[in-house]
mmCIF file of C-alpha atoms and ligand atoms in Angstrom:
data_model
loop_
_atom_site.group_PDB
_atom_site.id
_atom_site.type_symbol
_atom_site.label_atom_id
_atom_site.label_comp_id
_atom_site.label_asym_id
_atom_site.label_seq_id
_atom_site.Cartn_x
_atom_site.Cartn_y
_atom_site.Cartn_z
ATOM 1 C CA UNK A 1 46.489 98.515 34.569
ATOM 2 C CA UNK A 2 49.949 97.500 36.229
ATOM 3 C CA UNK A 3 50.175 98.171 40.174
ATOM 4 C CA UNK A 4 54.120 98.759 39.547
ATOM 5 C CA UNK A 5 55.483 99.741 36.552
ATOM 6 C CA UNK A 6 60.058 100.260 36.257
ATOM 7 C CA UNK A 7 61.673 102.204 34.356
ATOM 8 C CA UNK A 8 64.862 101.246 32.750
ATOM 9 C CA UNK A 9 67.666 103.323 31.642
ATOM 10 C CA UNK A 10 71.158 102.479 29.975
ATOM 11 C CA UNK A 11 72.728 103.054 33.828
ATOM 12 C CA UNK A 12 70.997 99.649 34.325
ATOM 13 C CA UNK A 13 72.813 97.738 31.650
ATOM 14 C CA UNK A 14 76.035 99.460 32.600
ATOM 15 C CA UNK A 15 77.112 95.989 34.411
ATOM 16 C CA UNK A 16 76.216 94.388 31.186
ATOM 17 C CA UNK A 17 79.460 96.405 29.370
ATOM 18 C CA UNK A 18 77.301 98.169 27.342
ATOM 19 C CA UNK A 19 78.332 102.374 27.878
ATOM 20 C CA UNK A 20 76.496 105.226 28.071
ATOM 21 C CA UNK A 21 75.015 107.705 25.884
ATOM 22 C CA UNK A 22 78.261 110.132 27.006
ATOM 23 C CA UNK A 23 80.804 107.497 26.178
ATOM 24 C CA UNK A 24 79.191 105.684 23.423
ATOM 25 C CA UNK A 25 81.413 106.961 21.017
ATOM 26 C CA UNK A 26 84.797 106.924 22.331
ATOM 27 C CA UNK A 27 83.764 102.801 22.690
ATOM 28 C CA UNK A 28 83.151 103.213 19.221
ATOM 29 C CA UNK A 29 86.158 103.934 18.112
ATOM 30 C CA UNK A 30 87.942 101.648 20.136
ATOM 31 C CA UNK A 31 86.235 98.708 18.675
ATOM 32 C CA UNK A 32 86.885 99.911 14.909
ATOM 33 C CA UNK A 33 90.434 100.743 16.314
ATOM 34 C CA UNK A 34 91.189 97.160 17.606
ATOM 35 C CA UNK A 35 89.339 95.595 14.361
ATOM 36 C CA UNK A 36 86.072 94.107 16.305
ATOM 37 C CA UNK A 37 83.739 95.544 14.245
ATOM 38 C CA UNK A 38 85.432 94.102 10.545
ATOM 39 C CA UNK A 39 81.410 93.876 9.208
ATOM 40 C CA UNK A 40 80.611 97.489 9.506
ATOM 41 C CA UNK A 41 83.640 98.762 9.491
ATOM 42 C CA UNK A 42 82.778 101.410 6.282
ATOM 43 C CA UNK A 43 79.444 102.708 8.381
ATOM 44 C CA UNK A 44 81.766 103.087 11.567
ATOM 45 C CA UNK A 45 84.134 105.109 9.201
ATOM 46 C CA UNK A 46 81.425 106.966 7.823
ATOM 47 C CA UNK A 47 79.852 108.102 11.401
ATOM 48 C CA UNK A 48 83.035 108.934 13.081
ATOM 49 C CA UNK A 49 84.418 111.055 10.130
ATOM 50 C CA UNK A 50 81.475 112.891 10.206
ATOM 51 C CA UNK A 51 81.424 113.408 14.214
ATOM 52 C CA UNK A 52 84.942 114.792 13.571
ATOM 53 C CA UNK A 53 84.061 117.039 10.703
ATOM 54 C CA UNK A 54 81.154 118.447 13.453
ATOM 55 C CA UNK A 55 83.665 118.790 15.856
ATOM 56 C CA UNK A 56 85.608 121.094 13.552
ATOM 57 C CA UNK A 57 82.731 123.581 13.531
ATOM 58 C CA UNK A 58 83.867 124.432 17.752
ATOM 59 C CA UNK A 59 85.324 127.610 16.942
ATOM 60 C CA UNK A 60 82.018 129.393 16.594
ATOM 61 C CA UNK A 61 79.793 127.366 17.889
ATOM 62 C CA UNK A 62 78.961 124.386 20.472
ATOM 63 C CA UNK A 63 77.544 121.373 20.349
ATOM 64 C CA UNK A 64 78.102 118.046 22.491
ATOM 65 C CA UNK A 65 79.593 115.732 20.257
ATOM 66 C CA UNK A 66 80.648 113.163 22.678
ATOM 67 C CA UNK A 67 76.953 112.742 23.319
ATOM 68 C CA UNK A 68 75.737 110.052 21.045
ATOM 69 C CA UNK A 69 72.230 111.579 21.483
ATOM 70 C CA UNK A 70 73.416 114.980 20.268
ATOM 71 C CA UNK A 71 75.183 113.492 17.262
ATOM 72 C CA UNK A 72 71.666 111.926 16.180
ATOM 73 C CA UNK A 73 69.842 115.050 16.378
ATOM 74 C CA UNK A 74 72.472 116.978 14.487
ATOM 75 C CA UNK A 75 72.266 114.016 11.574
ATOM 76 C CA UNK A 76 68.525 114.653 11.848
ATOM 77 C CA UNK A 77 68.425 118.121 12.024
ATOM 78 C CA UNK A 78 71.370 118.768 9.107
ATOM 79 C CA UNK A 79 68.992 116.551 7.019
ATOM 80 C CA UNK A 80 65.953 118.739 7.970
ATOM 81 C CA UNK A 81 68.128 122.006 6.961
ATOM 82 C CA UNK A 82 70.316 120.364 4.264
ATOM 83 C CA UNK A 83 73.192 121.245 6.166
ATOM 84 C CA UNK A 84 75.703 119.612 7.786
ATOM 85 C CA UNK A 85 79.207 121.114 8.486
ATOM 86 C CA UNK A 86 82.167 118.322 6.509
ATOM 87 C CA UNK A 87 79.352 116.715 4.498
ATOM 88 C CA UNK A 88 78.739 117.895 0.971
ATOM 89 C CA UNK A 89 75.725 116.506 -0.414
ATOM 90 C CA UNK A 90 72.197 116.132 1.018
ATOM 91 C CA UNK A 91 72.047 111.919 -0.501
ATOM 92 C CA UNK A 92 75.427 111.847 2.294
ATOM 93 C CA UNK A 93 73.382 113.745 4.946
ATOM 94 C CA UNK A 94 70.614 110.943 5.098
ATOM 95 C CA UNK A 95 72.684 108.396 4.731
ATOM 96 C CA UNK A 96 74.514 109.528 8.105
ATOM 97 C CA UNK A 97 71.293 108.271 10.291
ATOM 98 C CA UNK A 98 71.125 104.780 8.977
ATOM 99 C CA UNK A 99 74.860 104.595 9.347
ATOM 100 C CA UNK A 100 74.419 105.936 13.464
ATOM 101 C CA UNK A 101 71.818 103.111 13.748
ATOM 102 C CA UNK A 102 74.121 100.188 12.531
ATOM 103 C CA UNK A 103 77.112 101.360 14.648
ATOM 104 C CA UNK A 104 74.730 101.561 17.975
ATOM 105 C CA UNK A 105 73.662 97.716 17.044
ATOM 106 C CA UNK A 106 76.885 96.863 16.349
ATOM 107 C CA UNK A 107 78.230 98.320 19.789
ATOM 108 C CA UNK A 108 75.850 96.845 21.834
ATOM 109 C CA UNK A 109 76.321 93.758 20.719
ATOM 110 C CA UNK A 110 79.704 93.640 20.758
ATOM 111 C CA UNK A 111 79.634 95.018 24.593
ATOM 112 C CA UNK A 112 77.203 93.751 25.916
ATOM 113 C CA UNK A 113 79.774 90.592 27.319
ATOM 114 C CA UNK A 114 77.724 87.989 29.083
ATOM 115 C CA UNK A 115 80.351 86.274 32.303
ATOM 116 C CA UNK A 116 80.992 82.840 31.599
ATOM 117 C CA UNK A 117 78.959 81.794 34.841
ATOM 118 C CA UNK A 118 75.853 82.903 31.842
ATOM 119 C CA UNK A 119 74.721 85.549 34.908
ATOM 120 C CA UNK A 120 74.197 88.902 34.800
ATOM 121 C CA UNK A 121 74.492 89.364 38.121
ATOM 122 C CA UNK A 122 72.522 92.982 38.526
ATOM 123 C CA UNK A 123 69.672 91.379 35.912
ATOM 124 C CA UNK A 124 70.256 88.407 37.474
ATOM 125 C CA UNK A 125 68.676 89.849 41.317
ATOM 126 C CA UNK A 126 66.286 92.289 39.470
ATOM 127 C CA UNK A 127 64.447 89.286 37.769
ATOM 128 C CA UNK A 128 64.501 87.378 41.063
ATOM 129 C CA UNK A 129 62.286 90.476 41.954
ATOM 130 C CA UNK A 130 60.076 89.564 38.939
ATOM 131 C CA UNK A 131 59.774 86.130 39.594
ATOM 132 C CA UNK A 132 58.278 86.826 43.281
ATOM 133 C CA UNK A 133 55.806 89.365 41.409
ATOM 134 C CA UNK A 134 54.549 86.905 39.268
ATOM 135 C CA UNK A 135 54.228 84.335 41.912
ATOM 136 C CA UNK A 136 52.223 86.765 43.785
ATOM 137 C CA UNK A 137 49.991 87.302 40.743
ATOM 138 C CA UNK A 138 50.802 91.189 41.347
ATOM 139 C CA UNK A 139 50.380 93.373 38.039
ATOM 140 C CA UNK A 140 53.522 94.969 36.627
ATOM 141 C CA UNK A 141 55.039 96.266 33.513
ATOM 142 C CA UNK A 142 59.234 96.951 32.625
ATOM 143 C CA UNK A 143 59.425 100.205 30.272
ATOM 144 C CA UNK A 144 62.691 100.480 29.388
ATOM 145 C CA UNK A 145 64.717 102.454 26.358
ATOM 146 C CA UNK A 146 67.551 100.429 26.134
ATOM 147 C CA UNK A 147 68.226 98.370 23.462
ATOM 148 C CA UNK A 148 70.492 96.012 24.568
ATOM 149 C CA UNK A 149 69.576 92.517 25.469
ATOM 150 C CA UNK A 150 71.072 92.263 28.828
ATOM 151 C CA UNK A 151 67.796 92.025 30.488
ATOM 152 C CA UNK A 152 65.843 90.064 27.494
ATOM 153 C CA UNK A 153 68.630 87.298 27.775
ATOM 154 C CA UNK A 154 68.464 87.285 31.621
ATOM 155 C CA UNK A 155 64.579 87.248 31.448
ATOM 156 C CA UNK A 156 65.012 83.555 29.033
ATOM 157 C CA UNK A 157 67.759 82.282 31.375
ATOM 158 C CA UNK A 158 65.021 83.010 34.162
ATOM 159 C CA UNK A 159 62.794 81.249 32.301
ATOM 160 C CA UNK A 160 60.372 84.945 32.118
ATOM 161 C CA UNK A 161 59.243 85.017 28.028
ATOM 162 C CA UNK A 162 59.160 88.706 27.591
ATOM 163 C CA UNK A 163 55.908 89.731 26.199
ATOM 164 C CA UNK A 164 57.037 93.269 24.004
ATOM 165 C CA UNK A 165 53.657 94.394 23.452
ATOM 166 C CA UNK A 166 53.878 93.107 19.827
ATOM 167 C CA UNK A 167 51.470 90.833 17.372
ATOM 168 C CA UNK A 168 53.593 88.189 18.854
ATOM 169 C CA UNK A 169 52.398 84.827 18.054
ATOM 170 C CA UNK A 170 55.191 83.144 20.574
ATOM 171 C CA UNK A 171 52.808 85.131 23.581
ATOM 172 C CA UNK A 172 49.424 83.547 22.651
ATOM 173 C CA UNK A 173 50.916 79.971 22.168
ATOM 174 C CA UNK A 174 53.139 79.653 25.526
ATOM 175 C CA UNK A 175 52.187 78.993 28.887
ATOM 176 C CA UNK A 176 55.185 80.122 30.654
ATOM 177 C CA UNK A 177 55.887 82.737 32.987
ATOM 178 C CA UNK A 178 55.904 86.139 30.832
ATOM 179 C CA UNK A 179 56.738 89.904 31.740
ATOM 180 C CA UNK A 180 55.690 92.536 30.091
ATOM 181 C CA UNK A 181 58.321 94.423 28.972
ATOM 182 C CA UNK A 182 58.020 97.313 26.703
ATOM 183 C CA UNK A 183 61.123 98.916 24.733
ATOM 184 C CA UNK A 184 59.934 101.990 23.830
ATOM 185 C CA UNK A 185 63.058 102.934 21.197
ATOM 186 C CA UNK A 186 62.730 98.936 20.145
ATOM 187 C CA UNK A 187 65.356 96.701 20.459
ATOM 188 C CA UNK A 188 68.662 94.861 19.020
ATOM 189 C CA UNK A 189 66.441 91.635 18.850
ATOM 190 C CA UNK A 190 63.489 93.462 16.515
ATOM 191 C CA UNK A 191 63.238 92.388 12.559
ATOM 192 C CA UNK A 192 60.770 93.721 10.777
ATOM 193 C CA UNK A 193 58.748 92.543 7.831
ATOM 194 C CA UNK A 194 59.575 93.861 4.524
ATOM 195 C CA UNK A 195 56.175 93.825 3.092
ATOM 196 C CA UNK A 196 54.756 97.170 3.282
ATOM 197 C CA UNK A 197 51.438 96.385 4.092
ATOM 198 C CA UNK A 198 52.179 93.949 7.195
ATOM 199 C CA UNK A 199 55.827 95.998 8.173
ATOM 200 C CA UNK A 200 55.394 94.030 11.652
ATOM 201 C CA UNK A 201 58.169 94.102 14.001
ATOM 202 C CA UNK A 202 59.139 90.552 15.129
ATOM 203 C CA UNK A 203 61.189 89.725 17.726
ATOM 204 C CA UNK A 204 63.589 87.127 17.796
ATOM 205 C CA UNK A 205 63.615 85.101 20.816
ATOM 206 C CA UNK A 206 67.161 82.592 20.015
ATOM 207 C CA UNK A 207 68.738 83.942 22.987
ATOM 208 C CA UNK A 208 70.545 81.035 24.782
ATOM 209 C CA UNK A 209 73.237 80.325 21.803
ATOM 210 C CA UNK A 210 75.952 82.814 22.734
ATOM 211 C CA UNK A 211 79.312 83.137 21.194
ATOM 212 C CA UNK A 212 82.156 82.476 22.708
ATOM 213 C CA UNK A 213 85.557 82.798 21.079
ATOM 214 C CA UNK A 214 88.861 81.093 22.902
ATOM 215 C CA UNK A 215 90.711 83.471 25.121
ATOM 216 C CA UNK A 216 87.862 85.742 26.047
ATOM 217 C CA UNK A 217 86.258 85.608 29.696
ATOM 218 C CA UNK A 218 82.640 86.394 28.139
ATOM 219 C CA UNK A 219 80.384 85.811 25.648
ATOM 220 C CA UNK A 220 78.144 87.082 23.600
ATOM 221 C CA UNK A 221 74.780 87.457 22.175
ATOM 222 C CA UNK A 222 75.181 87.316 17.951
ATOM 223 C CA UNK A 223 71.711 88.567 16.984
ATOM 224 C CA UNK A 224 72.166 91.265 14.741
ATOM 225 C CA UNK A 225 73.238 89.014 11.810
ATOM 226 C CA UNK A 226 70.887 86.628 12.202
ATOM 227 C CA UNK A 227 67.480 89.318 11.394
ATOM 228 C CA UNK A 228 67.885 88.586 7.746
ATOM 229 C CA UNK A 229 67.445 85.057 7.892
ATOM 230 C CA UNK A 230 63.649 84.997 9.174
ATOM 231 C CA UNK A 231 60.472 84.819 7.645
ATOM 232 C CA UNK A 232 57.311 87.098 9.255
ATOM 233 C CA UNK A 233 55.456 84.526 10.789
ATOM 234 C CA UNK A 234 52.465 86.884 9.977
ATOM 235 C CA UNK A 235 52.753 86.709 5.500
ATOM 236 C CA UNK A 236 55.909 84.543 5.513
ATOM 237 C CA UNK A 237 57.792 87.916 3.551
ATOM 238 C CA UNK A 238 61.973 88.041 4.765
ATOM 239 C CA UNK A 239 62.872 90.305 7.296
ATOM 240 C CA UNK A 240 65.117 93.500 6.874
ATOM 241 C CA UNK A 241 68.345 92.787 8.446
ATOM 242 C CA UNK A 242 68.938 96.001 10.723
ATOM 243 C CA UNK A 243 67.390 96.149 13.683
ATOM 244 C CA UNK A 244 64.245 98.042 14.820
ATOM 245 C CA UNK A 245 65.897 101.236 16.947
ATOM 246 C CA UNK A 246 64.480 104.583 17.121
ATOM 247 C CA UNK A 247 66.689 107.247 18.140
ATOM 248 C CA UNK A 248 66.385 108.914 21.455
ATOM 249 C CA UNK A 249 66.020 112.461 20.096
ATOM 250 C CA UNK A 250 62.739 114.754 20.491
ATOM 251 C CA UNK A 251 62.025 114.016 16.644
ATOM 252 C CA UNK A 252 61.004 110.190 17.234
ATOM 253 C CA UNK A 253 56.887 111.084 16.765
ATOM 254 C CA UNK A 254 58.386 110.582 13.083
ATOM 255 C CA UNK A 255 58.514 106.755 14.076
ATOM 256 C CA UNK A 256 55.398 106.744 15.367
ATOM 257 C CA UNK A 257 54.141 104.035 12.397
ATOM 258 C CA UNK A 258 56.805 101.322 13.634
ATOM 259 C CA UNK A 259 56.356 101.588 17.164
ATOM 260 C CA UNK A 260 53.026 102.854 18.749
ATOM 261 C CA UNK A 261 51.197 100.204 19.780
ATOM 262 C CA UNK A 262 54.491 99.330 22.219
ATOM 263 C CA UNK A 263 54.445 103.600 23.381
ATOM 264 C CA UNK A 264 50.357 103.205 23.376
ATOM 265 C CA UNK A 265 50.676 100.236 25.970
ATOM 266 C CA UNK A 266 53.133 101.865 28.136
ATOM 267 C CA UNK A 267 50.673 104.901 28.216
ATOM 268 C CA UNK A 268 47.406 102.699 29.235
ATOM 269 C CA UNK A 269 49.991 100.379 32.214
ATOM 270 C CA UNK A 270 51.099 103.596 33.047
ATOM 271 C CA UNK A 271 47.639 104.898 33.479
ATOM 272 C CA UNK A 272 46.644 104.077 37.107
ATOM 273 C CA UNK A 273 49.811 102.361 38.436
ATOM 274 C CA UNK A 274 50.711 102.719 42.355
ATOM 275 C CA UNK A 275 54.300 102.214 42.381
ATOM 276 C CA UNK A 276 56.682 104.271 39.638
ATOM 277 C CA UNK A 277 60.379 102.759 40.330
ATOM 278 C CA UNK A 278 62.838 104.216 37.661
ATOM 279 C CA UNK A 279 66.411 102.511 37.619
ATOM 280 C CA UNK A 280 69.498 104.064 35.588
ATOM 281 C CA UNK A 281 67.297 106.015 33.809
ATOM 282 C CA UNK A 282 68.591 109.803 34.027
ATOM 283 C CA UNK A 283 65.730 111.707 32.259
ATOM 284 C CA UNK A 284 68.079 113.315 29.269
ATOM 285 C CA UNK A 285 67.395 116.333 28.455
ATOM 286 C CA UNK A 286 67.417 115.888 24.484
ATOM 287 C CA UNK A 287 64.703 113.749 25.180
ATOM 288 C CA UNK A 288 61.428 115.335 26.340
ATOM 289 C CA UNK A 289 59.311 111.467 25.420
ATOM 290 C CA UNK A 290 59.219 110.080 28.860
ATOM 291 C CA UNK A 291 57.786 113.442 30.305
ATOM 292 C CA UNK A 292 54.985 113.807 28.070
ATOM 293 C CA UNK A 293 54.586 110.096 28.610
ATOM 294 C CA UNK A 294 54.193 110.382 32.256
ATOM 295 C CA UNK A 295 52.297 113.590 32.176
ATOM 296 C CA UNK A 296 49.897 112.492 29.550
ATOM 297 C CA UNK A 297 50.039 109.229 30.670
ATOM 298 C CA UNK A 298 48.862 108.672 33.987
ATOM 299 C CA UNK A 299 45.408 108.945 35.218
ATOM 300 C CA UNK A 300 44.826 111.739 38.206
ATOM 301 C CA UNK A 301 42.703 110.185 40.291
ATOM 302 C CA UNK A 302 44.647 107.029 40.944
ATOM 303 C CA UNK A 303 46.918 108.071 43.862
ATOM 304 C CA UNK A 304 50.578 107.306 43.470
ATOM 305 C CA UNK A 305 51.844 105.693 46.633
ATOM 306 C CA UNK A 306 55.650 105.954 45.373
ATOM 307 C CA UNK A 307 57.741 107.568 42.964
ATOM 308 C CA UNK A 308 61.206 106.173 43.828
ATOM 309 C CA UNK A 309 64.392 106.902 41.260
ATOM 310 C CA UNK A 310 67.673 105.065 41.787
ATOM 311 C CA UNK A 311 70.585 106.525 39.995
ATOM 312 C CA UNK A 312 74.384 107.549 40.848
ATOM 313 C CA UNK A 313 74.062 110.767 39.157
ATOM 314 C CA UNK A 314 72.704 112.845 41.816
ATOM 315 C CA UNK A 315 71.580 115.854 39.145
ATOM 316 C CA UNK A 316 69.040 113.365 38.227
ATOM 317 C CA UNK A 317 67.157 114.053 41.733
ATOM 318 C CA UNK A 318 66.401 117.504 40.422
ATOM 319 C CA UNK A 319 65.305 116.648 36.599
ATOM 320 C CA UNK A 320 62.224 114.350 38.117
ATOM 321 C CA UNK A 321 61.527 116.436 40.456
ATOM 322 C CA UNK A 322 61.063 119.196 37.838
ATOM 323 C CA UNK A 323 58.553 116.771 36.643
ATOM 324 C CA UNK A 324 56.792 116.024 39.330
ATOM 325 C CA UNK A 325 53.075 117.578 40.463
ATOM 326 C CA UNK A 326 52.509 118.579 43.713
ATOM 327 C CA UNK A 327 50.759 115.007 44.492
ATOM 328 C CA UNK A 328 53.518 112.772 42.941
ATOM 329 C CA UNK A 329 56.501 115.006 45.009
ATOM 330 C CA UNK A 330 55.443 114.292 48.810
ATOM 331 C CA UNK A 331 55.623 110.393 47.484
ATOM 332 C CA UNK A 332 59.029 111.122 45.319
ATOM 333 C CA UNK A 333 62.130 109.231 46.972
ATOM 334 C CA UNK A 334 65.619 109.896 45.032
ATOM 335 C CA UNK A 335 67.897 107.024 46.267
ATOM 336 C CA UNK A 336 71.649 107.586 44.971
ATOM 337 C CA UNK A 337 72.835 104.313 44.177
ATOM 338 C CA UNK A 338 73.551 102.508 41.397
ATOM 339 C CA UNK A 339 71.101 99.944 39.621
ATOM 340 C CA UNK A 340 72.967 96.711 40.806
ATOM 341 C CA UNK A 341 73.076 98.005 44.329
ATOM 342 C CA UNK A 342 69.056 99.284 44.392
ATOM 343 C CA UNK A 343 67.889 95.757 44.447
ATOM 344 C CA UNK A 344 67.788 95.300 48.213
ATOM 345 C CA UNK A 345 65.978 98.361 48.300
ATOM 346 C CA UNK A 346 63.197 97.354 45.960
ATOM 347 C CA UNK A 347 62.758 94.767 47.222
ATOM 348 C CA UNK A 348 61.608 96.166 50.429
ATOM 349 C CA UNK A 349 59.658 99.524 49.119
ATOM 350 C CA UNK A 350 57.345 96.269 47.013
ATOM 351 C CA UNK A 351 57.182 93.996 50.289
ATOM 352 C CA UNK A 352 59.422 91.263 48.803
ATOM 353 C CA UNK A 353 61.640 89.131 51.174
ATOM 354 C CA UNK A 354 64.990 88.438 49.468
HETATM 355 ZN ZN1 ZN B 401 54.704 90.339 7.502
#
């Protein structure tokens, strides 16, 4: 359905501020630490006691606790055994998710700093790309599992409405320029209905009033708070005021119910598509989603003319290629760069003059 069809990890966003699953936690702490995070300061609290009662377990046994991805699945997991080391009731246990989800909003948001020239600069080239595609009229879909809105608020400052594969009544009424842009573990900007029977995700699409507070070189995007305050345009019921997220861990089929129309799209674009081009995305290996996606997904008698991953992390070559059929490998190219410096290269593996 899509002749191209990127893939975009967190490495993307990097240049946004936002950190990595590896780090996520140390920037954490330094925003509870330096009192940036005053209206969720008892779930930060909550999340990084817990992390340290985990980490107390190290004498016998080993588990990556830096890894914000690993942290989920051992919240999920100690729930599934009603067990967690430091945490003495099961009610605490599944509170400990919810919690995990409000401090990953919360640290997005608060680093994902937008320059005070409004420009991404890494999003900024990327959606030039788009642009051309469009003018083109060539077919293309952005997967991404990010959450952050680095690339939704440099799509609107483009002028691109992203189209999130969503009963979106915003897509059917405008005649802009729109990219289709599915994010797969949904999204800092997603609401959702409170009335079971609708339970809609909505985007919200307010994304040119930043924040800017005196002294700071940046802005930001304040979207989180303002979920509560809508109405589903669908039965006119309030929205819950956490975001839609899904965690990236290998139990997210539990999910399925909020999300799978947006992972059913990506599976039919997906399908027959020429061009794969996968940017800061590192193929963790806690998450086993994007293989079945790809190996499911795509259609074998569509040849793949390229298979092209850009990433600094050069163990990431060897993950995809892991992946890869004997077809898809003689058109695999592993480029070692990071996401802002890939875009000349794009460029020229789609045929677009910069
Ligand atoms: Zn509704």
């Amino acid at each position: 359905m899509s002749e191209i069809v990127f893939v975009i990890g967190a490495g993307a966003s990097k240049h946004c501020g936002t950190p990595l699953m590896n780090d996520f936690l140390d920037v954490a702490r330094d925003l509870l630490r330096r009192g940036e995070v005053k209206e969720a300061k008892t779930v930060f609290e909550k999340v990084l006691n817990a992390v340290g009662g985990l980490n107390a377990v190290h004498s016998k046994a080993k588990l990556d606790m830096d890894n914000i991805e690993s942290v989920y699945t051992a919240f999920e997991m100690g729930l599934l055994l009603g067990k967690l080391p430091g945490i003495n009731s099961e009610e605490e246990i599944a509170s400990l998710t919810p919690a995990l989800r409000k401090v990953i909003s919360y640290t997005l948001q608060k680093t994902t700093r937008i320059p005070l020239d409004s420009r991404f600069q890494g999003y900024y080239d990327f959606t030039n790309i788009i642009n051309k595609l469009i003018e083109q009229k060539r077919t293309f879909t952005l997967i991404t599992f990010n959450y952050d809105l680095g690339l939704d608020y440099t799509l609107y400052r483009n002028k691109i409405l992203p189209d999130y594969g969503l009963d979106d009544i915003a897509i059917q009424e405008n005649k802009v320029n729109k990219a289709l842009y599915l994010k797969l573990h949904g999204s800092l900007n997603f609401g959702r209905c409170i009335k079971e029977s609708c339970a809609r995700i909505i985007p919200y699409r307010e994304f040119l009033i930043t924040k800017h507070t005196p002294g700071n070189n940046y802005s930001t995007l304040p979207i989180i708070e303002k979920l509560g305050n809508q109405k589903c345009p669908f039965c006119k019921e309030p929205q819950s005021e956490d975001p839609v997220i899904i965690p990236p861990t290998w139990n997210k089929t539990a999910y399925h119910n909020q999300i799978d129309k947006v992972w059913r799209r990506a599976a039919k674009e997906m399908a027959d598509t020429e061009q794969i081009i996968i940017m800061g995305y590192s193929l963790p290996t806690t998450d086993w989603f994007f293989n079945y996606l790809y190996g499911l997904g795509i259609d074998m008698a569509t040849p793949l003319k390229g298979f092209y991953v850009y990433n600094p992390d050069s163990n990431v070559e060897k993950r995809f290629k892991d992946l890869l059929g004997t077809g898809a490998i003689e058109r695999f190219h592993y480029n070692q760069l990071r996401f802002e410096e890939s875009i000349s290269s794009i460029s020229s593996v789609l045929g677009i003059k910069e």
